[in-house]
Amino acid sequence: MAAQRIVVVGASMGGLRAAEQLRAAGWTGRITLFGAEAHPPYNRPPLSKEALAGTVDFPSLALRRRSSVSDVEWRLGTTVTAARLHDRTLELGTGEQVAFDGLVAATGVRPRRLPLPGPAAGRHTVRTIDDADGLRAALLRPGVRVAVVGAGFIGCEVAATAIGLGAAEVTVIDPEPLPMLRPLGRPLAEVLLERHRERGVRFALGRTVTAFQGTDRVTGIVLDDGTELPADVVVEAVGSLPNTEWLAGNGLDLSDGVRTDELLRAGSLPHAVAVGDVARFPNARYDGVPRRVEHWSIPGDSAKHAAAALTAHLMGAEPDRAPFAPLPAFWSDQHGFRIQSFGAPSLGMDDIRVLEGSADKDITVGYHTHDRLVGVVALGGPKAMAGAARHRAGLLAQPAAA
Amino acid sequence: MKVVVDMNKCQDHGQCVFSAPEVFQLDDSGHLVYTSDPDEALRDQVEDAADVCPLQAITIED
């Protein structure tokens, strides 16, 4: 009998961490990772910040690998077009078929695009090294005018980096009235808007893009109030779409990612798990509603949990039934300041209080449900970060919320 | 076990402190200080700390 094999589809952070955690869980069989990109696993957050700014080079973004995965097989630059989970077979873009015993879905997301016709040249997204490389070259052209569509994390980070690179004009467009309003809430979003404006970023808020201008390449955009905004570079930072098409036909719930149970198992299949951005999992720490979470910490946390469940199943053991209950955390660096979040601010948006500091320097804000702290966000420098870290322990210690 | 942090990369996120508080700390001004030769018993913690470093600045030289 051939050695048992686990296939990991997706060779970014979630895929790499899954391979490492399979070894940590005691899996000694074969592990094969398939990655559509030619690059070995790399760290994506710097793509809108340090790597875009040119303060770190692309090779240095490679993720550290544990020595335990020195024997895994890498199939980079290889697309998986389909998986037949019941037959335990993968189909590759080359037509090749690959048999497996267990599967980890780690295919992540791709950027959503504006559903508007227009020239392709001059329109950018930020997800891959190749994207960031192309955008950096465009931003370095003297006198460049930049329109950033979307005032979320990536949009705000790209706007800050573009200003830092000396772009002549940077305008951020968003239908919401404030930048990063949904993740941060009104008080911090107002502070953020002011800090961006002070540094030269312009905003068109409460506005959407209705058309691109230009024939061979983008020369501008048109907003829904008729405003024409000249732009040499348009960055589309309008969210993402999970890469799940290859899993179609298996009876899984693939509406907004791979729906998993509390052990990260896809559907109720014990030999298939999902990790990272593509997984839509219930978080037992909160309300148990399945959600996708595109935070940097999730690939690592989910890989640990999913690998343990998958390894236990394939080795004939009972999986540890402790449900997956990660503490959400995210950060963002914009201009010279950092935003650091712990917990679930989105569950406490109706009761936001300043815990420490003030808007003009370091500020730490708490989000409450029924008078209980459920999330904390700090904005500023090291002092604010230390404040957030102090509250993190309390958030971790809380029992699951009702 | 030998731990090396690339201080040119480190941006004092402090995620490593949560994973391995006996090895990594932030000083009063919020900057990272660490033990470069931690006890072997702390290896799992240090591996976790290296995993969660947002800048991937931590390496473990065996």
XYZ file of C-alpha atoms in Angstrom:
464
model
C 0.000 0.000 0.000
C 1.280 3.430 -0.956
C 2.060 5.856 1.832
C -0.862 8.013 2.812
C -0.871 11.524 1.426
C -2.363 14.850 2.497
C -2.685 17.469 -0.234
C -2.622 21.138 0.714
C -4.224 23.278 -1.978
C -2.852 26.796 -1.701
C 0.774 27.562 -0.867
C 0.495 30.867 0.949
C 0.609 31.380 4.696
C -2.368 29.102 5.459
C -0.965 26.275 3.352
C 2.519 26.511 4.814
C 1.249 26.712 8.388
C -1.055 23.745 7.736
C 1.874 21.636 6.530
C 3.891 22.617 9.610
C 1.006 21.884 11.955
C 0.326 18.502 10.324
C 3.891 17.570 11.242
C 3.453 19.029 14.726
C 0.293 16.919 15.136
C 2.236 13.774 14.307
C 1.443 13.261 10.612
C 4.373 11.342 9.129
C 2.842 10.560 5.725
C 3.374 12.500 2.532
C 2.401 16.156 2.279
C 2.111 17.868 -1.103
C 1.474 21.600 -1.420
C 0.019 23.096 -4.593
C 0.455 26.811 -5.243
C -0.894 28.749 -8.217
C 1.768 31.443 -7.834
C 5.360 30.631 -8.757
C 6.626 32.271 -5.554
C 7.215 30.235 -2.407
C 4.956 31.311 0.526
C 5.419 34.972 1.372
C 4.117 37.566 3.768
C 1.397 39.723 2.218
C 0.851 42.665 4.641
C 4.033 44.493 3.499
C 2.740 44.528 -0.091
C 0.676 47.657 0.631
C 3.269 49.151 2.977
C 7.023 48.449 3.259
C 7.396 46.479 0.030
C 5.336 49.012 -1.909
C 7.398 51.812 -0.374
C 10.609 49.996 -1.293
C 12.007 49.843 2.238
C 12.097 46.017 2.050
C 12.722 43.938 -1.057
C 10.436 41.208 -2.310
C 12.732 38.201 -1.604
C 12.828 39.173 2.070
C 9.041 38.633 2.288
C 9.462 34.831 2.209
C 7.759 33.267 5.225
C 9.988 31.494 7.705
C 9.557 27.727 7.467
C 9.871 25.265 10.310
C 12.514 22.621 9.735
C 9.774 19.986 10.109
C 8.555 20.695 6.572
C 11.855 20.155 4.788
C 10.450 16.933 3.308
C 7.147 18.225 1.906
C 6.663 18.265 -1.856
C 6.126 21.669 -3.448
C 4.145 22.016 -6.653
C 4.405 25.773 -7.230
C 3.042 27.420 -10.361
C 0.485 24.623 -10.443
C -3.271 25.240 -10.578
C -5.713 22.812 -9.039
C -8.819 22.966 -11.194
C -11.080 20.530 -9.345
C -11.303 18.234 -6.348
C -13.528 15.179 -6.080
C -13.670 14.803 -2.320
C -15.551 11.498 -2.200
C -13.164 9.896 -4.738
C -10.227 11.639 -3.019
C -8.793 12.889 -6.291
C -7.460 16.278 -7.417
C -7.382 17.495 -10.982
C -4.562 19.817 -11.989
C -4.485 22.434 -14.735
C -2.127 20.142 -16.605
C -4.796 17.420 -16.704
C -2.869 15.330 -14.192
C -4.881 13.499 -11.490
C -3.535 13.269 -7.946
C -4.908 10.855 -5.350
C -5.064 11.876 -1.714
C -6.234 10.668 1.676
C -6.741 14.044 3.333
C -7.140 17.553 1.947
C -6.494 21.055 3.264
C -8.209 23.897 1.371
C -6.015 26.989 1.686
C -6.713 28.814 -1.572
C -7.368 32.198 0.021
C -8.994 35.077 -1.798
C -8.528 37.253 -4.857
C -9.315 40.962 -5.101
C -12.805 41.955 -6.124
C -12.804 44.221 -9.175
C -15.067 47.160 -9.948
C -17.738 45.832 -12.315
C -17.151 48.647 -14.807
C -15.859 48.534 -18.373
C -12.679 50.387 -19.196
C -9.054 49.965 -20.201
C -6.992 47.475 -18.183
C -3.796 49.569 -18.215
C -3.515 51.797 -15.160
C -5.896 49.716 -13.029
C -4.280 47.897 -10.122
C -5.100 45.596 -7.230
C -2.841 44.605 -4.321
C -2.756 40.936 -3.450
C 0.392 39.388 -4.900
C 4.069 40.266 -5.220
C 3.505 40.765 -8.939
C 0.652 43.205 -8.185
C 2.786 45.221 -5.768
C 5.732 45.239 -8.172
C 3.559 46.674 -10.942
C 1.896 49.245 -8.689
C 5.208 50.402 -7.254
C 6.566 51.089 -10.753
C 3.426 53.076 -11.576
C 3.573 55.119 -8.344
C 7.184 56.104 -8.972
C 6.359 58.001 -12.166
C 6.861 61.740 -11.515
C 3.686 63.741 -10.972
C 1.503 60.657 -10.739
C -2.159 61.171 -9.788
C -3.634 58.270 -7.858
C -7.264 57.326 -7.219
C -7.725 54.679 -4.545
C -11.171 53.092 -4.633
C -12.053 51.742 -1.196
C -11.175 53.217 2.211
C -10.568 49.929 4.022
C -7.223 48.662 5.302
C -5.587 48.173 1.924
C -6.956 51.378 0.438
C -5.828 53.512 3.387
C -2.411 51.834 3.496
C -1.838 52.269 -0.231
C -2.899 55.934 -0.013
C -0.425 56.536 2.822
C 2.368 54.752 0.958
C 1.643 56.665 -2.267
C 1.880 60.004 -0.422
C 5.140 58.825 1.137
C 6.500 58.019 -2.327
C 5.767 61.565 -3.453
C 2.646 61.093 -5.572
C 1.294 64.447 -6.774
C -2.325 63.687 -5.870
C -3.881 60.841 -3.895
C -7.665 60.633 -3.564
C -9.531 57.886 -1.708
C -13.111 57.166 -2.794
C -15.591 55.234 -0.628
C -19.385 55.015 -0.292
C -19.112 55.236 3.528
C -18.857 58.683 5.164
C -15.515 57.895 6.873
C -12.453 55.702 6.190
C -12.328 52.294 7.911
C -15.699 53.031 9.492
C -16.884 49.425 9.766
C -13.830 47.918 11.483
C -13.100 50.921 13.726
C -16.375 52.775 14.370
C -16.976 56.512 14.132
C -14.643 58.018 16.771
C -11.442 56.421 15.460
C -12.524 56.724 11.827
C -12.825 60.487 12.362
C -9.327 60.616 13.858
C -8.003 58.596 10.953
C -9.617 60.866 8.365
C -8.007 63.900 9.988
C -4.568 62.274 10.124
C -4.717 61.293 6.463
C -5.873 64.765 5.418
C -3.100 66.444 7.396
C -0.621 64.413 5.374
C -2.105 65.336 2.030
C -4.534 62.506 1.230
C -7.795 63.746 -0.312
C -11.116 61.978 0.148
C -14.318 61.619 -1.860
C -16.560 60.009 0.773
C -20.172 58.972 0.329
C -19.304 58.511 -3.344
C -19.066 55.587 -5.740
C -17.265 55.197 -9.052
C -19.580 55.010 -12.076
C -17.106 54.931 -14.986
C -13.490 54.781 -16.060
C -12.130 57.327 -18.540
C -9.504 56.632 -21.175
C -9.193 54.326 -24.167
C -5.752 52.668 -24.161
C -5.152 53.323 -20.505
C -7.010 54.900 -17.597
C -6.960 58.705 -17.559
C -9.515 59.214 -14.805
C -12.695 58.097 -13.097
C -16.215 59.502 -12.884
C -18.045 59.597 -9.549
C -21.778 59.194 -8.972
C -22.243 62.951 -8.474
C -20.765 63.578 -11.926
C -17.327 64.650 -10.658
C -14.533 63.770 -13.073
C -11.326 62.882 -11.265
C -8.176 62.712 -13.436
C -5.977 59.751 -12.473
C -2.977 57.975 -13.979
C -3.253 55.110 -11.524
C -6.450 53.585 -10.120
C -6.148 51.146 -7.231
C -9.187 48.939 -6.726
C -9.292 48.045 -3.024
C -12.914 46.992 -2.831
C -12.743 43.711 -0.958
C -12.099 40.159 -2.005
C -13.649 36.975 -3.325
C -12.795 33.549 -1.890
C -11.209 31.080 -4.294
C -13.631 28.160 -4.020
C -14.569 27.341 -7.609
C -12.291 24.274 -7.639
C -14.382 22.720 -4.834
C -17.711 22.942 -6.718
C -19.712 19.746 -7.197
C -18.955 18.250 -3.786
C -22.168 19.306 -2.045
C -20.332 21.861 0.108
C -21.731 25.242 1.150
C -19.444 27.560 -0.844
C -21.410 30.790 -0.387
C -18.696 33.254 0.670
C -15.921 30.760 1.334
C -15.830 27.149 2.467
C -18.383 26.697 5.248
C -16.804 24.616 8.005
C -17.814 23.182 11.346
C -16.142 24.137 14.627
C -13.177 21.854 13.826
C -12.613 23.564 10.425
C -13.956 20.512 8.566
C -15.563 21.324 5.200
C -19.201 20.328 5.391
C -19.247 17.240 7.552
C -16.372 15.535 5.767
C -13.726 14.378 8.240
C -10.958 14.178 5.610
C -11.253 17.737 4.253
C -10.527 20.915 6.210
C -10.286 24.605 5.286
C -7.911 27.205 6.736
C -7.136 30.899 6.414
C -9.020 33.523 4.391
C -11.086 30.970 2.466
C -12.588 29.289 5.550
C -15.995 30.433 6.831
C -15.967 29.099 10.370
C -18.006 29.592 13.548
C -16.023 31.247 16.346
C -17.049 29.661 19.653
C -15.652 32.694 21.477
C -18.529 34.804 20.141
C -21.905 34.057 18.617
C -20.975 30.926 16.656
C -22.126 32.485 13.369
C -19.863 31.237 10.547
C -17.773 34.069 9.094
C -14.690 34.451 6.969
C -12.027 36.462 8.777
C -9.241 38.019 6.705
C -6.939 38.749 9.619
C -3.265 37.864 9.451
C -3.470 35.685 12.578
C -6.217 33.404 11.230
C -4.161 31.228 8.834
C -1.833 30.231 11.671
C -4.558 29.751 14.266
C -6.876 27.825 11.946
C -4.038 25.668 10.563
C -3.173 24.504 14.060
C -6.746 23.493 14.820
C -7.534 21.987 11.415
C -4.303 19.999 11.197
C -4.939 18.402 14.570
C -8.476 17.346 13.565
C -7.384 16.014 10.162
C -4.386 14.124 11.528
C -6.469 12.547 14.291
C -9.058 11.373 11.758
C -6.523 9.884 9.331
C -4.666 8.145 12.148
C -7.895 6.655 13.504
C -8.001 8.724 16.673
C -10.794 10.830 18.091
C -10.224 14.513 17.328
C -9.884 16.909 20.213
C -13.413 18.298 20.383
C -12.404 21.712 21.682
C -14.015 24.158 19.258
C -12.014 26.749 17.349
C -12.204 30.020 19.290
C -9.473 32.415 18.148
C -9.114 35.917 19.576
C -9.320 38.182 16.528
C -6.447 40.632 16.086
C -5.413 42.977 13.312
C -3.024 45.822 12.736
C -2.414 48.431 10.115
C 0.460 50.866 9.560
C -0.439 54.162 7.898
C 1.932 57.107 7.580
C 3.901 57.023 10.839
C 1.287 55.505 13.128
C -0.071 52.053 13.854
C -3.590 50.759 14.444
C -3.783 47.616 16.598
C -7.011 45.757 17.387
C -7.758 42.862 19.719
C -11.119 41.144 20.213
C -14.310 41.961 18.334
C -14.914 45.719 18.034
C -17.731 45.012 15.570
C -19.806 43.505 18.416
C -19.491 46.655 20.540
C -20.053 49.506 18.086
C -23.013 50.942 20.032
C -20.925 51.656 23.140
C -17.485 53.012 22.243
C -15.424 54.672 24.980
C -11.993 56.285 25.035
C -9.978 54.171 27.495
C -6.705 56.087 27.389
C -5.114 59.032 25.605
C -6.636 61.535 23.233
C -7.284 62.000 19.520
C -4.274 64.234 18.889
C -1.677 61.668 20.034
C -1.912 58.079 21.230
C -5.463 56.858 21.799
C -6.942 53.549 22.964
C -10.634 52.920 22.471
C -12.845 50.190 23.971
C -15.947 48.595 22.424
C -18.611 47.282 24.801
C -21.643 45.005 24.797
C -23.873 45.086 27.900
C -21.215 47.165 29.657
C -18.565 44.504 29.034
C -15.412 45.176 26.990
C -15.453 43.013 23.807
C -12.797 44.739 21.721
C -10.023 47.297 21.948
C -8.286 49.359 19.270
C -5.203 51.502 19.787
C -4.026 54.171 17.359
C -0.649 55.861 17.595
C 2.788 54.787 18.785
C 4.313 52.338 21.283
C 2.422 53.776 24.269
C -0.950 53.081 22.665
C 0.197 49.617 21.592
C 1.192 48.779 25.172
C -2.258 49.934 26.302
C -3.968 47.615 23.832
C -1.756 44.708 24.885
C -2.787 45.184 28.538
C -6.462 44.819 27.583
C -5.765 41.769 25.401
C -5.256 39.495 28.399
C -8.673 40.433 29.773
C -10.330 39.801 26.412
C -8.640 36.383 26.182
C -9.754 35.405 29.669
C -13.425 36.188 29.047
C -15.782 33.229 28.759
C -17.604 32.761 25.463
C -20.180 35.498 24.917
C -23.874 34.734 24.779
C 18.548 26.602 20.868
C 19.748 29.922 19.494
C 17.259 32.692 18.730
C 18.073 35.574 16.400
C 15.828 38.571 15.774
C 16.603 40.716 12.748
C 16.348 44.093 14.471
C 16.320 45.846 11.081
C 13.024 44.087 10.387
C 11.506 44.145 13.898
C 8.819 46.808 14.353
C 7.972 46.070 18.000
C 4.557 44.521 17.316
C 5.016 42.396 20.434
C 3.178 39.342 19.073
C 6.144 37.183 20.094
C 5.700 38.390 23.675
C 2.229 36.836 23.786
C 3.553 33.470 22.522
C 6.795 33.233 24.522
C 6.816 35.786 27.370
C 9.830 34.165 29.029
C 11.943 34.789 25.947
C 10.591 38.033 24.475
C 9.607 41.236 26.264
C 8.908 44.851 25.390
C 10.840 47.367 27.504
C 9.365 50.519 29.023
C 9.674 52.391 25.748
C 7.954 49.604 23.830
C 11.043 48.120 22.163
C 11.823 44.423 21.919
C 14.339 42.749 24.202
C 14.900 38.997 24.114
C 16.952 36.072 25.364
C 19.106 34.630 22.588
C 19.769 31.232 24.217
C 16.489 30.114 25.818
C 16.019 26.743 27.464
C 15.233 23.902 25.042
C 11.980 23.296 26.953
C 10.672 26.565 25.485
C 11.135 25.449 21.857
C 7.425 25.075 21.049
C 6.728 28.547 22.418
C 9.591 30.069 20.451
C 8.466 28.326 17.237
C 4.992 29.796 17.805
C 6.530 33.224 18.422
C 8.502 33.038 15.179
C 5.345 31.988 13.302
C 3.322 34.970 14.533
C 5.955 37.656 13.972
C 4.268 40.047 11.494
C 7.652 40.899 9.980
C 8.961 37.289 10.119
C 12.047 38.680 11.831
C 12.656 35.756 14.201
C 14.827 32.800 13.234
C 15.763 29.759 15.292
C 19.239 28.406 14.716
C 19.407 24.895 16.102
